[in-house]
Short mmCIF file of C-alpha atoms in Angstrom, two decimals:
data_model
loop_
_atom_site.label_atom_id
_atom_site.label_comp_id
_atom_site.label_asym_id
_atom_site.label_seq_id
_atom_site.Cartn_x
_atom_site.Cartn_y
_atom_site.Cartn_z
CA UNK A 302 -0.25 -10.18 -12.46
CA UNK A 303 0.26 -12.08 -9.58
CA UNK A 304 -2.94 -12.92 -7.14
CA UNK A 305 -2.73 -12.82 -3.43
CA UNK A 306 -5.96 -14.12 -1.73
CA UNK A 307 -6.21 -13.83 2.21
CA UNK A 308 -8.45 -15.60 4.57
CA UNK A 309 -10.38 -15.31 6.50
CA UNK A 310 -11.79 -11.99 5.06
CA UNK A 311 -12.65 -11.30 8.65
CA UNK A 312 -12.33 -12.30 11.66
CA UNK A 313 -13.69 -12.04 15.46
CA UNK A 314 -11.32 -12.41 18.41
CA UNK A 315 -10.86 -11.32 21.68
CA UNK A 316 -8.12 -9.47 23.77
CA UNK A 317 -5.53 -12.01 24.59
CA UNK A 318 -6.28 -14.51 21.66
CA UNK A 319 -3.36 -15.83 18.99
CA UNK A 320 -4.81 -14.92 15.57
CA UNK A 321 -3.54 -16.04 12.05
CA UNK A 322 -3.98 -15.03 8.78
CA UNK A 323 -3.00 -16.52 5.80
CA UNK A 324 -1.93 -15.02 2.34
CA UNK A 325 -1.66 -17.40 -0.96
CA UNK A 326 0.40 -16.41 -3.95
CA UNK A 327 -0.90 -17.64 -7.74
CA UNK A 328 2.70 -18.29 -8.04
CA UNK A 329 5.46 -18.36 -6.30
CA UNK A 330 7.03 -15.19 -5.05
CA UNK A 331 9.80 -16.47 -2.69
CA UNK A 332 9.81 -14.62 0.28
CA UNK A 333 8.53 -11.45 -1.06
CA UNK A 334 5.61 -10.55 0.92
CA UNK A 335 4.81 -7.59 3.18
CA UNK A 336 1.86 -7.30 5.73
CA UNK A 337 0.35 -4.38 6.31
CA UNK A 338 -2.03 -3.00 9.43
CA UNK A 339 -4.60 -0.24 8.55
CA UNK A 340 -6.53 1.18 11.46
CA UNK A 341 -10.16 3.53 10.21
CA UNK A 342 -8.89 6.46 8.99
CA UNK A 343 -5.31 6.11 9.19
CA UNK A 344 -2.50 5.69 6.45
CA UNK A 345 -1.15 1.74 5.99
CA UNK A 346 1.42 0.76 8.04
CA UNK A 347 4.09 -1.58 7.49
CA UNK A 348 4.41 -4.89 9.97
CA UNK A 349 6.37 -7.50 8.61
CA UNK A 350 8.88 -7.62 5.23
CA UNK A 351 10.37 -10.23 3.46
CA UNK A 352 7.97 -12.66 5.16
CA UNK A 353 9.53 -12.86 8.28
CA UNK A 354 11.16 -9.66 9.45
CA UNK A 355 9.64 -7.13 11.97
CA UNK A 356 9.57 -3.86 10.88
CA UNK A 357 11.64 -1.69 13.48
CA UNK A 358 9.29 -0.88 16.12
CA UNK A 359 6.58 -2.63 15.41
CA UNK A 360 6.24 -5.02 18.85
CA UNK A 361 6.96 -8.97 18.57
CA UNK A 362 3.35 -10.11 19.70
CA UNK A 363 3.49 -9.98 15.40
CA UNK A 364 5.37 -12.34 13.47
CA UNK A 365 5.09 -13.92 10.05
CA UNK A 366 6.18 -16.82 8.33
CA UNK A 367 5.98 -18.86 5.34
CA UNK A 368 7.73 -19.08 1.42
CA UNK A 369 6.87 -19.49 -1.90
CA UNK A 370 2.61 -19.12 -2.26
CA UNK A 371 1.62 -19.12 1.33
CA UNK A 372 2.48 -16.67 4.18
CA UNK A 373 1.01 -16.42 7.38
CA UNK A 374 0.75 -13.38 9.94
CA UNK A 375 0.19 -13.75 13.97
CA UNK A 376 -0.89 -11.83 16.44
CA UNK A 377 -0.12 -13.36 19.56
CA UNK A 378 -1.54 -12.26 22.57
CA UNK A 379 -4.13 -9.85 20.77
CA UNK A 380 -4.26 -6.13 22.49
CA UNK A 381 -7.17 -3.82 22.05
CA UNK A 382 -4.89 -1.53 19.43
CA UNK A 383 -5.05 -4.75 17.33
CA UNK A 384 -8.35 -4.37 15.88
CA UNK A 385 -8.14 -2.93 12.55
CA UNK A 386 -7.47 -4.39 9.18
CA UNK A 387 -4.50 -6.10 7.53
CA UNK A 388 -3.23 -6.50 4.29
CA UNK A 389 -0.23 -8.62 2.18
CA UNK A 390 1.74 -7.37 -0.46
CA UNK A 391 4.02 -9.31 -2.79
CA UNK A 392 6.83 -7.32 -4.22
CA UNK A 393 8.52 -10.23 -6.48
CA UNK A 394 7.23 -8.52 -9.49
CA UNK A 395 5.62 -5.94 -11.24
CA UNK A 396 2.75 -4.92 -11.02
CA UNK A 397 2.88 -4.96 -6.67
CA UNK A 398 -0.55 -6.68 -5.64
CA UNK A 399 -2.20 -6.49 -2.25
CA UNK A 400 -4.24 -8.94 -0.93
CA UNK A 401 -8.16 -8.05 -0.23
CA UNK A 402 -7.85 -7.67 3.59
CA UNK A 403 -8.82 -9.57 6.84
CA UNK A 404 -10.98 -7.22 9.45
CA UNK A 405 -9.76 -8.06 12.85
CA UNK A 406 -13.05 -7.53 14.96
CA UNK A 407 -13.62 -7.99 19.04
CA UNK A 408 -15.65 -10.55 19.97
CA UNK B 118 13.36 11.72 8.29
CA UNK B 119 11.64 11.78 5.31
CA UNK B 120 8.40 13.03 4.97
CA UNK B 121 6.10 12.71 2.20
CA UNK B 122 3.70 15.74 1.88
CA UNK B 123 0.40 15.31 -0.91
CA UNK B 124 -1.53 17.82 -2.22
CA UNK B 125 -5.53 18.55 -0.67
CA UNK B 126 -8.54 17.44 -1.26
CA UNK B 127 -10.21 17.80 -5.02
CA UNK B 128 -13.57 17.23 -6.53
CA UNK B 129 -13.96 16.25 -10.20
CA UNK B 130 -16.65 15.95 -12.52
CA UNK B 131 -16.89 12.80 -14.34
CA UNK B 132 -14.80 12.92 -17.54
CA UNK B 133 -12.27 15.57 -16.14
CA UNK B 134 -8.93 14.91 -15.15
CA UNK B 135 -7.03 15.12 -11.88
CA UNK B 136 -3.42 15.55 -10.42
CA UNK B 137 -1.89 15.19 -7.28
CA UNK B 138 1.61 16.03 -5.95
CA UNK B 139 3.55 14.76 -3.40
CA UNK B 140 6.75 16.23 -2.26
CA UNK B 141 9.49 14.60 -0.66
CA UNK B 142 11.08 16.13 2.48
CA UNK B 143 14.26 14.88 3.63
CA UNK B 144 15.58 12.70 0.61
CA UNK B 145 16.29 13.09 -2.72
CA UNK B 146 13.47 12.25 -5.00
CA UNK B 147 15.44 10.33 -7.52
CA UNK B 148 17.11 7.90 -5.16
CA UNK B 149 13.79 6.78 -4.23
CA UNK B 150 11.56 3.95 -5.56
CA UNK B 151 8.30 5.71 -5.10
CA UNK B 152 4.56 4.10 -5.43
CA UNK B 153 0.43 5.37 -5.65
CA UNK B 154 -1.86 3.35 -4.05
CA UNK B 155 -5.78 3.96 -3.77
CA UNK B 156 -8.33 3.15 -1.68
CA UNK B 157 -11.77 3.89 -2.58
CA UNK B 158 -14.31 3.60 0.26
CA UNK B 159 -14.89 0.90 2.15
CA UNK B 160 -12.67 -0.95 0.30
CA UNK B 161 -8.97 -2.32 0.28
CA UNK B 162 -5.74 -1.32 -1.03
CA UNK B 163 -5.11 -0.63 -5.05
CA UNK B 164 -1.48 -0.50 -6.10
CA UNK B 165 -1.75 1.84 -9.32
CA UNK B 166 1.90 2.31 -10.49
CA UNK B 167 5.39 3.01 -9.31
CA UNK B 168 9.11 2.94 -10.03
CA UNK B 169 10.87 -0.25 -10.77
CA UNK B 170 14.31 0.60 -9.73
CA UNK B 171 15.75 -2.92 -10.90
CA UNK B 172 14.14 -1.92 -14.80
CA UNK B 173 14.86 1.68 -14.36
CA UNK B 174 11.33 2.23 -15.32
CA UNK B 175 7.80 3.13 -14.25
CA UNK B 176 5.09 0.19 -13.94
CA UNK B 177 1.34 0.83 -14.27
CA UNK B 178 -0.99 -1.40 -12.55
CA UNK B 179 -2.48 -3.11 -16.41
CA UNK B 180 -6.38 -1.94 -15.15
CA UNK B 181 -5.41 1.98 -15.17
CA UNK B 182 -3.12 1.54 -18.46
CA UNK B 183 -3.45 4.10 -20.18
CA UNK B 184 -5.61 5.92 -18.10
CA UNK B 185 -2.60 7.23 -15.22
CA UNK B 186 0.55 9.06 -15.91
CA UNK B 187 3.39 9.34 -13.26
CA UNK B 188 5.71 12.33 -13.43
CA UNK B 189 8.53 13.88 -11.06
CA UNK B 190 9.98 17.54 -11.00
CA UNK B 191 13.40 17.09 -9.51
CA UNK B 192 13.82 20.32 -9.04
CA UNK B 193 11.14 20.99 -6.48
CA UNK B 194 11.16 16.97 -5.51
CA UNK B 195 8.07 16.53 -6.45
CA UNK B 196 5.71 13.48 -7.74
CA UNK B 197 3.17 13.59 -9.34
CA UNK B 198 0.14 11.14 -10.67
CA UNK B 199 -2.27 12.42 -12.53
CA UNK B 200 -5.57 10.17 -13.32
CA UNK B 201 -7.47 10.90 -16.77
CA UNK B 202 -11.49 10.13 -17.33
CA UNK B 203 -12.41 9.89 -14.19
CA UNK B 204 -15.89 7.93 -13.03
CA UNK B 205 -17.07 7.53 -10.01
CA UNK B 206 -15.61 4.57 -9.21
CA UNK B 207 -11.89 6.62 -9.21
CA UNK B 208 -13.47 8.13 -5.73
CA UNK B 209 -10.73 7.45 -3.72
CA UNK B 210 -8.05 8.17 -1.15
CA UNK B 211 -4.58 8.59 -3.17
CA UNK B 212 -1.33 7.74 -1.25
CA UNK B 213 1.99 8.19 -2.08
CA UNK B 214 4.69 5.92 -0.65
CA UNK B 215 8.23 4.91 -0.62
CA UNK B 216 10.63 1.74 0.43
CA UNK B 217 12.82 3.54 2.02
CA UNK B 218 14.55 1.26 4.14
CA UNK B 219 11.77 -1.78 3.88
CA UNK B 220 8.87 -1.77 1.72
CA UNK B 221 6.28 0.94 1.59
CA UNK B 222 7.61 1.81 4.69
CA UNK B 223 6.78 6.19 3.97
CA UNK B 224 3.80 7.32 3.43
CA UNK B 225 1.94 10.52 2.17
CA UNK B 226 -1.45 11.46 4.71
CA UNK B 227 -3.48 10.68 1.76
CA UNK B 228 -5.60 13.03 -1.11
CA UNK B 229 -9.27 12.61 -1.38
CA UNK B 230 -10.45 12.37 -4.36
CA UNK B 231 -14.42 12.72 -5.07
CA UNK B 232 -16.22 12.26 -8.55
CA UNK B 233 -19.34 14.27 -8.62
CA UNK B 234 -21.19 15.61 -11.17
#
């Protein structure tokens, strides 16, 4: 199964501040990577797909990038509805793998 | 819209066996590529099995092989996964999702699961 390892685990920033999180792939999965936000007690919700694209509705302050075993996600211009966790997802192959989450914490 | 709609909360002794549904309002169960996913507490997301539409087949994450069983009932659009043996360590929230238009882009409220003897 593929590995997807995120860092940092966690993080500390404050309203206003450009975050970034990376996700690396044990192999390469193209651009076949989804980022997820989880607030406490809430269901996952979709960001980003295929790497790149905004899910619709989600605002543009989030973005990702990258290809083949390393992805990013940003957050620029952090807003206090920010703070929660987030999670990547590769969808190349099967079995689907999620990364082990960052915690995106005020400072 | 599609709505996916899971079964409440259950408590199982260790050993026993669970299921949960989720039914699908608003689609057609079989033209969607539907997933479980776990999250015990405090910790992060476990992808446990779901449809391959490309293989026409169902995948099960390798560490539950054997151990989870996915079934459907088309005719009340239904899914269900049921989880066999349980420990404690199968405490969990269990979500049902789809890729509907993106990926995992549906999702069920969640089931609680608790282990307990």
């Amino acid at each position: 199964a593929i590995q997807l390892t995120q860092s940092p685990s966690s993080l500390s920033a404050s309203v206003g501040d450009t975050v970034t999180i990376t996700c690396r792939a044990s192999q390469d999965i193209t651009s076949a990577v989804a980022w997820f936000q989880q607030k406490p007690r809430n269901v996952p919700k979709v960001l980003i797909y295929d790497a790149s694209r905004l899910e619709s509705g989600v605002p543009s302050r989030f973005s990702g990038s990258g290809s083949g075993t390393e992805f990013t996600l940003t957050i620029s211009g952090l807003q206090p509805e920010d703070f929660a966790t987030y999670y990547c997802q590769q969808f190349k192959t099967y079995p689907r793998t999620f990364g082990q989450g960052t915690e995106v914490e005020i400072k | 819209q599609v709505q996916l709609i899971q079964s409440g909360a259950e408590v199982k002794k260790p050993g026993a066996s669970v299921k949960v549904s989720c039914k699908v309002s608003g689609n057609t169960l079989t033209d969607l590529s539907m997933h479980w996913v776990r999250q015990a507490p405090g910790k992060g997301l476990e992808w446990m099995g779901g449809f391959d539409p490309f293989h026409n087949e169902k995948i099960y994450a390798e560490k539950l092989q054997g151990r989870v069983t996915l079934t459907e009932d088309t005719n009340t659009e239904t899914a269900f996964m049921e989880l066999s043996s349980l420990t404690s360590e199968d405490t969990a929230i269990y979500y049902c999702t789809i890729d509907l238009f993106t990926v995992m882009d549906v999702w069920g409220k969640g089931t609680t699961v608790t282990v307990s003897s």
